[in-house]
Every structure is written in C-alpha cells, then in structure tokens.
Amino acid sequence: GCGSSPPSSPPCPAGSGWTCRAVLGDGHQRTVRRVAWSPCGSYLASASFDGTTCIWKRQEDGFECVATLEGHENEVKSVAWAPSGTLLATCSRDKSVWVWEVDEEEEYECVSVLNAHTQDVKHVVWHPSQELLASASYDDTVRLYREEEDDWVCCATLEGHESTVWAVAFEKGGERLASVSDDRTLRVWRRFEPGNQEGVACSGTDPTWKCVCTLSGYHSRTIYDVSWCHLTGAVATACGDDAIRVFEESVGAGWAFPRRNFHNIPSNLSNLTLHCSASVLRTSVEAEPSLRKRPRVSFSRHMSLMALAVFPVSFLE
Amino acid sequence: VSVSDIIRSIRDPEKPQTLEELEVVTEGGVEVQEIGEEEFLVTIRFTPTVPHCSLATLIGLCLRIKLQRCLPFRHKLEIYISEGTHSTEEDINKQINDKERVAAAMENPTLREMVEQCVTEPE
C-alpha cells in the first residue's frame, strides 16, 4: 500500500459534522497533557501538569468530575486505562509510574507506585489483552511491569535508544512493541518467552524483550508519538520535522533491491520487508528535509524468523 | 532582523549585563541552515559565565523563549552549551531541547518571572 497525497480540501469542513458538547475548564490549573476514554466509554481521564489526574463521568448533560487522583509530585504526563477497565496507570516527571484500581463504587485507590525509571516518564500504555504495562522515559528506556503477588514489579527494561523515549505502542497481538525517541529512530521490540526456539536467554519465568529492528535515517528530528494499527499492522509516527510517516511490513514478499548483507542470520528464513511508504499529510509539498544519513534498517541477530530486504520507497508522490 | 539581533540583548540572570556583553553568546555561536522552503534550522551554542547548573539551564530557557517569540520566519531551534564548557552539559542540553520540559517550566510562575526579566526589552 502507498500513502496518498494530502487532500486538497478537508473532508469535513469546519462547522459541519462535529459539535463541541462540553468544555471541562475547571478541573485543572495547568496544561492538560493527555486524555483517555475508559474501555466502557463512560469515563474520561485527564492528566495535567498540575500534578493531578481527573476522572470525568459522562452524564446526560455533560461530564462530572467524580475523582481527582493525587500523589504525583509534579507534572503528570500520561494516563491510560487497562483493557479490563478496572485499572489505570499514570506517569510523571517525578520519575514514577502509578497503578490505580477502581472498584464498583467508583472509588479509586493507588495500588502501586513504581520507581523503576531514573528520569521523567513520558508515556504509559497497556498491553492490548494482558495486564502488562509499558512506560517510556527521559532515561532512554522502556520498562514493562506486571502484577506479582499483590504488588506490581518491573519485569523488563528495554535498552537501546540513545535519548528520551517519547512513546510506545503495542502490536495487536501484544508480541511486539514499537518505540520512538529523541534519537530519531523507531525501534521494534519482540517478546521471547523462556524456552524459546531462537535461543534467546531469559532470566527466570519472565519473557525477555529484544530490539529486532531499528529504523534510522527516516526522521530528521525528534519523534514524539507512534501508533500501531490493530487492523492493518501499519505503524505511524509523529515527528518534529512536521511529517507523519507510515511504515508497513510485508512477510514473504521475496527479495527486493538492493540486497544487503547481514551477519549471523541463518539462510533458511522467511522474508520480511520493512519499507517506508510515502510521507504523508504535510501541509505543503516541499522537499524532504535533508537527512544526514541514508535511511537504513538494521536487524539484530535475534530476527531469526525475519529478514532482510529493505527498499526505501520514494517519500513523496 | 537576525538571530543575533534577537539574542544579543537578553540579560544575564545574575549580572546587570547582556549575554552579548558577557560573551555568553557570540556571532560564531549562531548557525542558520535552510532545511525546507523558507524554513530554517537555527542552532545556538552558548558559553555560560559560571559552571552553575541552574543558571546555565535558565540561560538556555531564555534563549529559547526569546527566539520562539521573536523569530519572524518558520524555524526549528536547537540550543546547546558550547562543548567543554560545563561538566553537566549533556544533562543541560537535553533539558533545554525537550519541548515538554520547556513548556512545563514556563508554567512555573517563579521561573517564568525570571525568564521575563531577562528577555523583556527595556522601555
């Protein structure tokens, strides 16, 4: 698939189709940084630089603030609901990740304060189907957490990025995770269970996550957000160079030009091609900002079931 | 109006002189590269007068705020401490180039006031 050129007129002209139903102006005293709908749709969580997270309940005529989650020492940067709807996670510049539980009486309780990161935590996101939490931080790492005997523990640390990790996104099945960073790379991490056939070592019963793909040279500035489509598998990135990029993966596409040599990869593998389809949705057509390095994709030796051909498609139509 | 014109009059947070007078910023520390159609990458390297961390961060913040407000052309901005002039320069550079940290810092009334004192043009 290819990206399309920007539409010449917006499909939904201002003033038609969307109505502003509510303005919740009294909940926070500083910038509201993130909003998240609960899985059931009845609640909205808002995370603010004022250090609090508000929970709003949908009413007939608007929204009511039913809870204010306090405790973080400074700016709350992200909030996310677990798929179950009974757990919430928040994170802050105070370096911590908090896990909250809500009961049938709509009472919120902090069930864990996780101090695994050594710096500002930018983003938290839940695994699509398991109670597994991921966080992205100014300390250049991604960390994963799970519940263990009534408390939450950090069960994995993903190291590799060379600067702040701004966001992470899980693939639909939850076996892979994408992360984006101030280091201008998009990385894909894959989970390896204990006893895996690729021979990746795991300590104890926790899976290990390895970086299986690094996309460099595509983004010319900090990448702030990433989203992994659960329908199509496409990965979109939001970049400080004013562009959105969409990456797609095709398995079994065969070799494409130019073939590259990779070390330590067995030859009897199915093929994987990662390519960058058109940079889309710029507001004006212009030359791609000069990239200091040619775009490249590098694969770790743990990509034993995947490989090896890369063809950068032209960036703009 | 050039980048240098905009930054030379920023006052030092501690001394009654401008960054230019104190040679915290110099012409040589300003780089402007065209990166797109009428869009420029502005890179500033500054040398703080003292190795004190919080002052260096404050100067970086002042540079960013003044340029954000006054640059008349579309730009991306990078601000760095000149290499080798500070023991924690990587830490400071990371902070002053993190736009979320900068935005949050400017919501802090005390810090905001200090920045305003440094960047506001005298009557």
Tab-separated table of C-alpha atoms in Angstrom:
chain	number	residue	atom	x	y	z
A	1	GLY	CA	0.000	0.000	0.000
A	2	CYS	CA	1.124	3.539	-0.559
A	3	GLY	CA	0.262	6.720	1.251
A	4	SER	CA	-1.841	9.254	-0.558
A	5	SER	CA	-1.082	12.863	-1.275
A	6	PRO	CA	-2.752	15.356	1.029
A	7	PRO	CA	-6.407	16.050	0.184
A	8	SER	CA	-6.965	19.395	-1.474
A	9	SER	CA	-9.971	20.178	0.707
A	10	PRO	CA	-10.761	18.751	4.096
A	11	PRO	CA	-13.394	16.025	4.028
A	12	CYS	CA	-15.173	17.594	6.990
A	13	PRO	CA	-15.273	21.378	6.601
A	14	ALA	CA	-15.158	23.358	9.822
A	15	GLY	CA	-18.564	23.776	11.333
A	16	SER	CA	-20.154	20.643	9.973
A	17	GLY	CA	-20.354	17.160	11.439
A	18	TRP	CA	-18.785	17.817	14.870
A	19	THR	CA	-20.261	19.671	17.835
A	20	CYS	CA	-18.419	20.783	20.935
A	21	ARG	CA	-20.523	19.140	23.621
A	22	ALA	CA	-18.620	20.100	26.711
A	23	VAL	CA	-15.789	22.254	27.935
A	24	LEU	CA	-14.336	20.936	31.179
A	25	GLY	CA	-12.438	24.042	32.192
A	26	ASP	CA	-12.364	23.822	35.966
A	27	GLY	CA	-10.666	20.521	36.537
A	28	HIS	CA	-7.062	21.550	36.122
A	29	GLN	CA	-4.838	24.515	36.923
A	30	ARG	CA	-2.223	23.865	34.302
A	31	THR	CA	-1.838	22.321	30.876
A	32	VAL	CA	-3.893	19.191	30.298
A	33	ARG	CA	-1.422	16.855	28.691
A	34	ARG	CA	-3.353	13.696	27.959
A	35	VAL	CA	-6.907	12.414	27.794
A	36	ALA	CA	-8.085	8.840	27.674
A	37	TRP	CA	-11.515	7.250	27.380
A	38	SER	CA	-12.254	4.241	29.536
A	39	PRO	CA	-12.911	0.994	27.624
A	40	CYS	CA	-16.613	1.214	28.510
A	41	GLY	CA	-16.805	4.784	27.206
A	42	SER	CA	-18.458	6.250	30.281
A	43	TYR	CA	-15.394	7.797	31.786
A	44	LEU	CA	-12.707	10.179	30.627
A	45	ALA	CA	-9.380	10.542	32.402
A	46	SER	CA	-7.334	13.737	32.052
A	47	ALA	CA	-3.685	14.063	33.081
A	48	SER	CA	-2.303	17.501	33.842
A	49	PHE	CA	0.901	19.421	34.508
A	50	ASP	CA	-0.786	20.465	37.766
A	51	GLY	CA	0.123	17.027	39.120
A	52	THR	CA	-3.365	15.574	39.181
A	53	THR	CA	-5.435	13.212	37.068
A	54	CYS	CA	-9.182	13.840	36.913
A	55	ILE	CA	-11.796	11.222	36.206
A	56	TRP	CA	-14.892	12.545	34.481
A	57	LYS	CA	-18.127	10.624	34.235
A	58	ARG	CA	-20.449	11.083	31.337
A	59	GLN	CA	-23.831	12.444	32.416
A	60	GLU	CA	-26.938	13.285	30.434
A	61	ASP	CA	-25.995	16.921	30.122
A	62	GLY	CA	-22.218	16.769	30.204
A	63	PHE	CA	-19.476	15.432	32.407
A	64	GLU	CA	-18.933	15.440	36.145
A	65	CYS	CA	-15.590	15.108	37.846
A	66	VAL	CA	-16.044	12.035	40.032
A	67	ALA	CA	-12.475	11.672	41.233
A	68	THR	CA	-9.170	13.518	41.378
A	69	LEU	CA	-6.128	11.268	41.593
A	70	GLU	CA	-3.383	12.972	43.541
A	71	GLY	CA	0.028	11.904	44.636
A	72	HIS	CA	2.465	12.668	41.852
A	73	GLU	CA	4.963	15.335	42.903
A	74	ASN	CA	4.872	17.260	39.654
A	75	GLU	CA	3.582	17.135	36.070
A	76	VAL	CA	1.540	14.077	35.108
A	77	LYS	CA	2.425	13.284	31.522
A	78	SER	CA	0.255	10.342	30.598
A	79	VAL	CA	-2.735	8.290	31.714
A	80	ALA	CA	-4.005	5.028	30.291
A	81	TRP	CA	-6.820	2.600	31.076
A	82	ALA	CA	-6.177	-1.131	31.051
A	83	PRO	CA	-8.500	-3.117	28.738
A	84	SER	CA	-10.265	-4.560	31.801
A	85	GLY	CA	-11.464	-1.073	32.710
A	86	THR	CA	-10.631	-1.548	36.399
A	87	LEU	CA	-7.026	-0.397	36.251
A	88	LEU	CA	-5.446	2.895	35.308
A	89	ALA	CA	-1.831	3.942	35.034
A	90	THR	CA	-0.317	7.417	35.313
A	91	CYS	CA	3.248	8.652	34.983
A	92	SER	CA	5.083	11.821	35.820
A	93	ARG	CA	8.238	13.918	35.738
A	94	ASP	CA	8.675	12.700	39.310
A	95	LYS	CA	10.076	9.514	37.645
A	96	SER	CA	7.307	7.256	38.893
A	97	VAL	CA	4.510	5.231	37.375
A	98	TRP	CA	1.395	4.758	39.494
A	99	VAL	CA	-1.147	1.984	39.077
A	100	TRP	CA	-4.677	2.710	40.274
A	101	GLU	CA	-7.634	0.429	40.758
A	102	VAL	CA	-11.283	1.420	40.606
A	103	ASP	CA	-13.999	-0.585	42.369
A	104	GLU	CA	-17.747	-0.963	41.804
A	105	GLU	CA	-18.422	2.102	43.906
A	106	GLU	CA	-16.251	4.202	41.588
A	107	GLU	CA	-13.617	4.575	44.292
A	108	TYR	CA	-10.060	4.920	43.045
A	109	GLU	CA	-7.135	3.581	45.008
A	110	CYS	CA	-3.458	3.634	44.244
A	111	VAL	CA	-2.271	0.029	44.304
A	112	SER	CA	1.329	0.598	43.347
A	113	VAL	CA	3.986	3.279	42.987
A	114	LEU	CA	6.704	2.088	40.625
A	115	ASN	CA	10.070	3.797	40.827
A	116	ALA	CA	11.921	1.860	38.161
A	117	HIS	CA	12.793	4.799	35.897
A	118	THR	CA	15.599	7.169	36.796
A	119	GLN	CA	14.123	10.171	34.998
A	120	ASP	CA	10.907	11.839	33.807
A	121	VAL	CA	8.344	9.312	32.492
A	122	LYS	CA	6.678	10.471	29.279
A	123	HIS	CA	4.132	7.841	28.337
A	124	VAL	CA	2.325	4.794	29.679
A	125	VAL	CA	0.375	2.279	27.647
A	126	TRP	CA	-1.261	-1.048	28.444
A	127	HIS	CA	-0.853	-4.302	26.579
A	128	PRO	CA	-3.959	-4.899	24.402
A	129	SER	CA	-5.065	-8.053	26.186
A	130	GLN	CA	-2.893	-8.737	29.244
A	131	GLU	CA	-2.368	-6.776	32.414
A	132	LEU	CA	1.060	-5.727	31.314
A	133	LEU	CA	2.071	-2.088	31.420
A	134	ALA	CA	4.730	-0.279	29.389
A	135	SER	CA	6.320	3.086	30.145
A	136	ALA	CA	8.628	5.339	28.110
A	137	SER	CA	11.115	7.682	29.729
A	138	TYR	CA	13.617	10.537	29.510
A	139	ASP	CA	16.085	7.966	30.872
A	140	ASP	CA	16.198	6.443	27.356
A	141	THR	CA	14.482	3.211	28.324
A	142	VAL	CA	11.139	1.485	28.036
A	143	ARG	CA	10.061	-0.537	31.043
A	144	LEU	CA	7.415	-3.184	31.444
A	145	TYR	CA	5.500	-4.014	34.585
A	146	ARG	CA	3.180	-6.772	35.715
A	147	GLU	CA	1.397	-7.792	38.849
A	148	GLU	CA	3.154	-10.274	41.072
A	149	GLU	CA	1.595	-11.418	44.353
A	150	ASP	CA	-0.439	-8.328	45.162
A	151	ASP	CA	2.162	-5.847	44.028
A	152	TRP	CA	3.446	-4.573	40.745
A	153	VAL	CA	7.006	-5.151	39.617
A	154	CYS	CA	9.166	-4.047	36.748
A	155	CYS	CA	9.645	-7.238	34.720
A	156	ALA	CA	11.670	-5.917	31.784
A	157	THR	CA	13.860	-2.985	30.790
A	158	LEU	CA	14.298	-2.246	27.104
A	159	GLU	CA	17.606	-0.526	26.489
A	160	GLY	CA	18.909	0.648	23.164
A	161	HIS	CA	17.562	4.099	22.468
A	162	GLU	CA	20.165	6.837	22.775
A	163	SER	CA	17.881	9.524	24.041
A	164	THR	CA	14.431	10.147	25.542
A	165	VAL	CA	11.792	7.633	24.543
A	166	TRP	CA	8.632	9.616	23.890
A	167	ALA	CA	6.085	6.926	23.141
A	168	VAL	CA	5.433	3.228	22.750
A	169	ALA	CA	2.735	1.215	21.022
A	170	PHE	CA	1.866	-2.468	21.168
A	171	GLU	CA	1.080	-4.525	18.128
A	172	LYS	CA	-2.432	-6.014	18.190
A	173	GLY	CA	-1.303	-9.439	19.395
A	174	GLY	CA	0.962	-7.903	22.011
A	175	GLU	CA	4.040	-9.862	20.966
A	176	ARG	CA	5.802	-6.786	19.666
A	177	LEU	CA	6.145	-3.219	20.747
A	178	ALA	CA	7.240	-0.121	18.818
A	179	SER	CA	9.063	2.778	20.488
A	180	VAL	CA	10.072	6.203	19.218
A	181	SER	CA	12.692	8.545	20.533
A	182	ASP	CA	14.525	11.844	20.538
A	183	ASP	CA	17.325	9.789	18.938
A	184	ARG	CA	15.208	9.911	15.731
A	185	THR	CA	14.775	6.168	15.484
A	186	LEU	CA	11.761	3.894	15.523
A	187	ARG	CA	12.520	0.570	17.180
A	188	VAL	CA	10.550	-2.630	17.191
A	189	TRP	CA	10.958	-4.975	20.134
A	190	ARG	CA	9.861	-8.566	20.267
A	191	ARG	CA	8.996	-10.711	23.188
A	192	PHE	CA	10.807	-14.025	23.659
A	193	GLU	CA	9.324	-16.475	26.130
A	194	PRO	CA	11.516	-18.700	28.328
A	195	GLY	CA	12.489	-21.790	26.364
A	196	ASN	CA	12.069	-20.031	23.012
A	197	GLN	CA	13.433	-21.745	19.935
A	198	GLU	CA	15.563	-18.807	18.880
A	199	GLY	CA	17.784	-19.409	21.858
A	200	VAL	CA	17.250	-16.035	23.466
A	201	ALA	CA	18.151	-16.227	27.137
A	202	CYS	CA	15.509	-15.385	29.716
A	203	SER	CA	16.040	-14.949	33.407
A	204	GLY	CA	13.519	-16.844	35.465
A	205	THR	CA	9.963	-17.030	34.239
A	206	ASP	CA	9.761	-13.562	32.692
A	207	PRO	CA	9.981	-13.158	28.930
A	208	THR	CA	12.855	-11.131	27.505
A	209	TRP	CA	12.271	-8.360	25.033
A	210	LYS	CA	14.843	-7.758	22.326
A	211	CYS	CA	15.123	-4.989	19.828
A	212	VAL	CA	14.644	-6.745	16.495
A	213	CYS	CA	14.546	-3.748	14.201
A	214	THR	CA	15.832	-0.178	14.248
A	215	LEU	CA	14.736	2.330	11.618
A	216	SER	CA	17.235	5.188	11.355
A	217	GLY	CA	17.617	7.997	8.904
A	218	TYR	CA	13.918	8.326	8.131
A	219	HIS	CA	13.150	11.036	10.653
A	220	SER	CA	15.134	14.255	10.757
A	221	ARG	CA	14.017	15.376	14.205
A	222	THR	CA	12.652	14.011	17.470
A	223	ILE	CA	9.818	11.516	17.075
A	224	TYR	CA	7.070	12.243	19.558
A	225	ASP	CA	4.448	9.604	19.003
A	226	VAL	CA	3.815	6.210	17.449
A	227	SER	CA	0.675	4.259	16.741
A	228	TRP	CA	0.406	0.631	15.657
A	229	CYS	CA	-2.791	-0.078	13.760
A	230	HIS	CA	-4.526	-3.153	15.134
A	231	LEU	CA	-6.334	-3.699	11.878
A	232	THR	CA	-3.675	-3.325	9.209
A	233	GLY	CA	-0.428	-3.652	11.163
A	234	ALA	CA	0.787	-0.301	9.858
A	235	VAL	CA	2.911	1.850	12.176
A	236	ALA	CA	2.534	5.638	12.051
A	237	THR	CA	4.956	8.132	13.576
A	238	ALA	CA	4.609	11.788	14.531
A	239	CYS	CA	7.800	13.772	14.076
A	240	GLY	CA	9.196	17.186	14.966
A	241	ASP	CA	10.050	17.691	11.311
A	242	ASP	CA	6.356	18.280	10.635
A	243	ALA	CA	5.741	14.962	8.898
A	244	ILE	CA	3.770	11.829	9.621
A	245	ARG	CA	5.291	8.613	8.317
A	246	VAL	CA	3.631	5.280	7.827
A	247	PHE	CA	5.649	2.085	7.931
A	248	GLU	CA	4.428	-1.249	6.670
A	249	GLU	CA	5.767	-4.709	6.931
A	250	SER	CA	5.277	-7.431	4.367
A	251	VAL	CA	6.116	-11.023	5.110
A	252	GLY	CA	7.116	-13.363	2.328
A	253	ALA	CA	7.491	-10.602	-0.230
A	254	GLY	CA	10.714	-12.042	-1.515
A	255	TRP	CA	13.949	-10.230	-2.083
A	256	ALA	CA	13.807	-6.729	-3.297
A	257	PHE	CA	16.605	-4.371	-4.259
A	258	PRO	CA	19.231	-3.790	-3.043
A	259	ARG	CA	20.127	-6.885	-1.150
A	260	ARG	CA	22.195	-6.228	1.901
A	261	ASN	CA	24.475	-8.484	3.854
A	262	PHE	CA	23.620	-9.157	7.425
A	263	HIS	CA	25.723	-11.128	9.794
A	264	ASN	CA	24.685	-14.065	11.925
A	265	ILE	CA	21.405	-14.674	10.181
A	266	PRO	CA	20.699	-18.242	9.118
A	267	SER	CA	19.757	-18.595	5.468
A	268	ASN	CA	16.612	-20.684	5.771
A	269	LEU	CA	14.320	-17.889	6.746
A	270	SER	CA	11.063	-16.442	5.639
A	271	ASN	CA	11.465	-12.963	4.339
A	272	LEU	CA	10.375	-9.784	5.896
A	273	THR	CA	10.488	-6.460	4.230
A	274	LEU	CA	10.120	-3.263	6.131
A	275	HIS	CA	9.701	-0.253	3.995
A	276	CYS	CA	8.693	3.294	4.400
A	277	SER	CA	5.727	4.234	2.333
A	278	ALA	CA	5.021	7.790	1.374
A	279	SER	CA	5.484	10.548	3.887
A	280	VAL	CA	2.002	11.877	4.007
A	281	LEU	CA	-0.027	14.731	5.276
A	282	ARG	CA	2.348	17.614	5.042
A	283	THR	CA	0.529	20.878	4.756
A	284	SER	CA	2.513	21.850	1.714
A	285	VAL	CA	4.515	19.931	-0.786
A	286	GLU	CA	8.166	20.516	-0.245
A	287	ALA	CA	11.485	18.823	-0.438
A	288	GLU	CA	12.150	16.224	2.200
A	289	PRO	CA	14.283	17.813	4.886
A	290	SER	CA	17.874	16.839	4.305
A	291	LEU	CA	18.719	13.703	6.167
A	292	ARG	CA	22.220	13.405	7.401
A	293	LYS	CA	22.320	9.678	6.891
A	294	ARG	CA	20.739	7.437	4.307
A	295	PRO	CA	17.713	5.700	5.737
A	296	ARG	CA	18.600	2.296	6.949
A	297	VAL	CA	17.065	-0.555	8.771
A	298	SER	CA	19.165	-2.754	10.934
A	299	PHE	CA	18.156	-6.066	12.338
A	300	SER	CA	19.514	-7.750	15.386
A	301	ARG	CA	20.706	-11.317	15.208
A	302	HIS	CA	17.557	-12.293	17.047
A	303	MET	CA	15.488	-11.590	13.976
A	304	SER	CA	15.938	-15.229	13.184
A	305	LEU	CA	12.493	-15.638	11.747
A	306	MET	CA	12.640	-12.430	9.806
A	307	ALA	CA	14.960	-10.683	7.435
A	308	LEU	CA	16.498	-8.862	5.433
A	309	ALA	CA	15.495	-6.843	2.409
A	310	VAL	CA	14.798	-3.182	2.623
A	311	PHE	CA	13.656	-0.904	-0.086
A	312	PRO	CA	13.011	2.673	0.812
A	313	VAL	CA	10.134	3.821	-1.302
A	314	SER	CA	10.173	7.393	-2.525
A	315	PHE	CA	8.986	9.722	0.153
A	316	LEU	CA	6.545	11.885	-1.677
A	317	GLU	CA	4.256	11.339	-4.618
B	1	VAL	CA	16.201	41.222	11.913
B	2	SER	CA	18.748	38.489	12.506
B	3	VAL	CA	19.021	35.803	15.118
B	4	SER	CA	21.940	37.658	16.699
B	5	ASP	CA	19.889	40.847	16.953
B	6	ILE	CA	17.243	38.969	18.875
B	7	ILE	CA	19.511	37.285	21.368
B	8	ARG	CA	22.212	39.849	22.000
B	9	SER	CA	20.089	41.941	24.330
B	10	ILE	CA	18.982	39.105	26.599
B	11	ARG	CA	20.152	39.942	30.079
B	12	ASP	CA	22.176	37.588	32.199
B	13	PRO	CA	20.072	36.258	35.107
B	14	GLU	CA	22.638	37.364	37.680
B	15	LYS	CA	24.661	40.251	36.292
B	16	PRO	CA	23.424	43.572	35.006
B	17	GLN	CA	24.864	42.920	31.553
B	18	THR	CA	23.617	41.346	28.364
B	19	LEU	CA	24.617	37.900	27.143
B	20	GLU	CA	26.499	39.559	24.314
B	21	GLU	CA	28.444	41.844	26.639
B	22	LEU	CA	29.418	38.854	28.752
B	23	GLU	CA	30.254	36.871	25.610
B	24	VAL	CA	27.828	34.163	26.618
B	25	VAL	CA	26.529	34.371	23.069
B	26	THR	CA	28.658	35.335	20.091
B	27	GLU	CA	28.109	35.629	16.336
B	28	GLY	CA	30.172	32.493	15.921
B	29	GLY	CA	27.783	30.579	18.122
B	30	VAL	CA	24.828	31.135	15.823
B	31	GLU	CA	24.195	28.882	12.846
B	32	VAL	CA	21.259	29.128	10.464
B	33	GLN	CA	20.659	26.432	7.843
B	34	GLU	CA	17.863	26.226	5.351
B	35	ILE	CA	16.002	22.941	5.816
B	36	GLY	CA	12.993	23.425	3.633
B	37	GLU	CA	11.115	26.027	1.707
B	38	GLU	CA	11.533	29.124	3.869
B	39	GLU	CA	12.175	27.009	6.911
B	40	PHE	CA	15.414	27.206	8.830
B	41	LEU	CA	17.243	25.231	11.478
B	42	VAL	CA	18.696	27.677	13.991
B	43	THR	CA	21.463	26.301	16.200
B	44	ILE	CA	22.799	28.342	19.108
B	45	ARG	CA	25.851	27.442	21.132
B	46	PHE	CA	26.361	29.466	24.265
B	47	THR	CA	29.021	29.640	26.947
B	48	PRO	CA	27.737	30.232	30.455
B	49	THR	CA	29.899	32.504	32.592
B	50	VAL	CA	29.773	30.196	35.574
B	51	PRO	CA	29.504	26.411	35.722
B	52	HIS	CA	26.395	26.632	37.904
B	53	CYS	CA	23.800	24.242	36.508
B	54	SER	CA	20.575	26.045	37.141
B	55	LEU	CA	21.865	29.301	35.690
B	56	ALA	CA	23.037	27.576	32.537
B	57	THR	CA	19.606	25.970	32.179
B	58	LEU	CA	17.958	29.328	32.757
B	59	ILE	CA	20.058	30.984	30.054
B	60	GLY	CA	19.124	28.167	27.679
B	61	LEU	CA	15.485	28.706	28.526
B	62	CYS	CA	15.750	32.464	27.936
B	63	LEU	CA	17.328	31.898	24.539
B	64	ARG	CA	14.590	29.500	23.536
B	65	ILE	CA	11.732	31.698	24.722
B	66	LYS	CA	13.074	34.890	23.155
B	67	LEU	CA	13.687	33.224	19.808
B	68	GLN	CA	10.345	31.400	19.821
B	69	ARG	CA	8.630	34.730	20.320
B	70	CYS	CA	10.675	36.918	18.038
B	71	LEU	CA	11.941	34.907	15.072
B	72	PRO	CA	9.910	36.098	12.108
B	73	PHE	CA	10.478	33.012	9.966
B	74	ARG	CA	9.460	29.370	10.234
B	75	HIS	CA	12.171	27.562	12.172
B	76	LYS	CA	13.333	24.667	14.273
B	77	LEU	CA	15.583	25.573	17.165
B	78	GLU	CA	18.422	23.738	18.857
B	79	ILE	CA	20.314	25.234	21.789
B	80	TYR	CA	23.490	23.801	23.211
B	81	ILE	CA	26.157	24.691	25.714
B	82	SER	CA	29.490	25.031	23.909
B	83	GLU	CA	31.355	21.786	24.181
B	84	GLY	CA	33.735	21.505	27.034
B	85	THR	CA	32.466	24.469	28.972
B	86	HIS	CA	30.400	22.671	31.541
B	87	SER	CA	30.620	19.470	33.454
B	88	THR	CA	26.966	18.557	33.063
B	89	GLU	CA	26.468	19.971	29.581
B	90	GLU	CA	24.773	16.838	28.237
B	91	ASP	CA	22.206	16.992	31.013
B	92	ILE	CA	21.551	20.670	30.416
B	93	ASN	CA	21.367	20.305	26.646
B	94	LYS	CA	18.854	17.507	26.994
B	95	GLN	CA	16.614	19.588	29.235
B	96	ILE	CA	16.648	22.748	27.199
B	97	ASN	CA	15.872	20.858	23.995
B	98	ASP	CA	12.962	18.904	25.473
B	99	LYS	CA	9.955	20.933	24.428
B	100	GLU	CA	7.678	19.380	27.009
B	101	ARG	CA	10.119	20.234	29.818
B	102	VAL	CA	10.448	23.785	28.498
B	103	ALA	CA	6.666	24.229	28.267
B	104	ALA	CA	6.138	22.889	31.784
B	105	ALA	CA	8.949	25.048	33.169
B	106	MET	CA	7.366	28.170	31.712
B	107	GLU	CA	4.164	27.375	33.619
B	108	ASN	CA	6.099	27.702	36.854
B	109	PRO	CA	5.413	31.295	37.932
B	110	THR	CA	8.776	31.880	39.609
B	111	LEU	CA	10.763	30.558	36.693
B	112	ARG	CA	8.581	32.378	34.210
B	113	GLU	CA	9.159	35.647	36.017
B	114	MET	CA	12.927	35.140	35.939
B	115	VAL	CA	12.827	34.457	32.205
B	116	GLU	CA	10.655	37.500	31.556
B	117	GLN	CA	13.138	39.693	33.467
B	118	CYS	CA	15.910	38.502	31.175
B	119	VAL	CA	14.143	38.669	27.838
B	120	THR	CA	11.904	41.701	28.085
B	121	GLU	CA	13.252	44.673	26.183
B	122	PRO	CA	13.729	47.704	28.417
B	123	GLU	CA	11.280	50.575	27.675
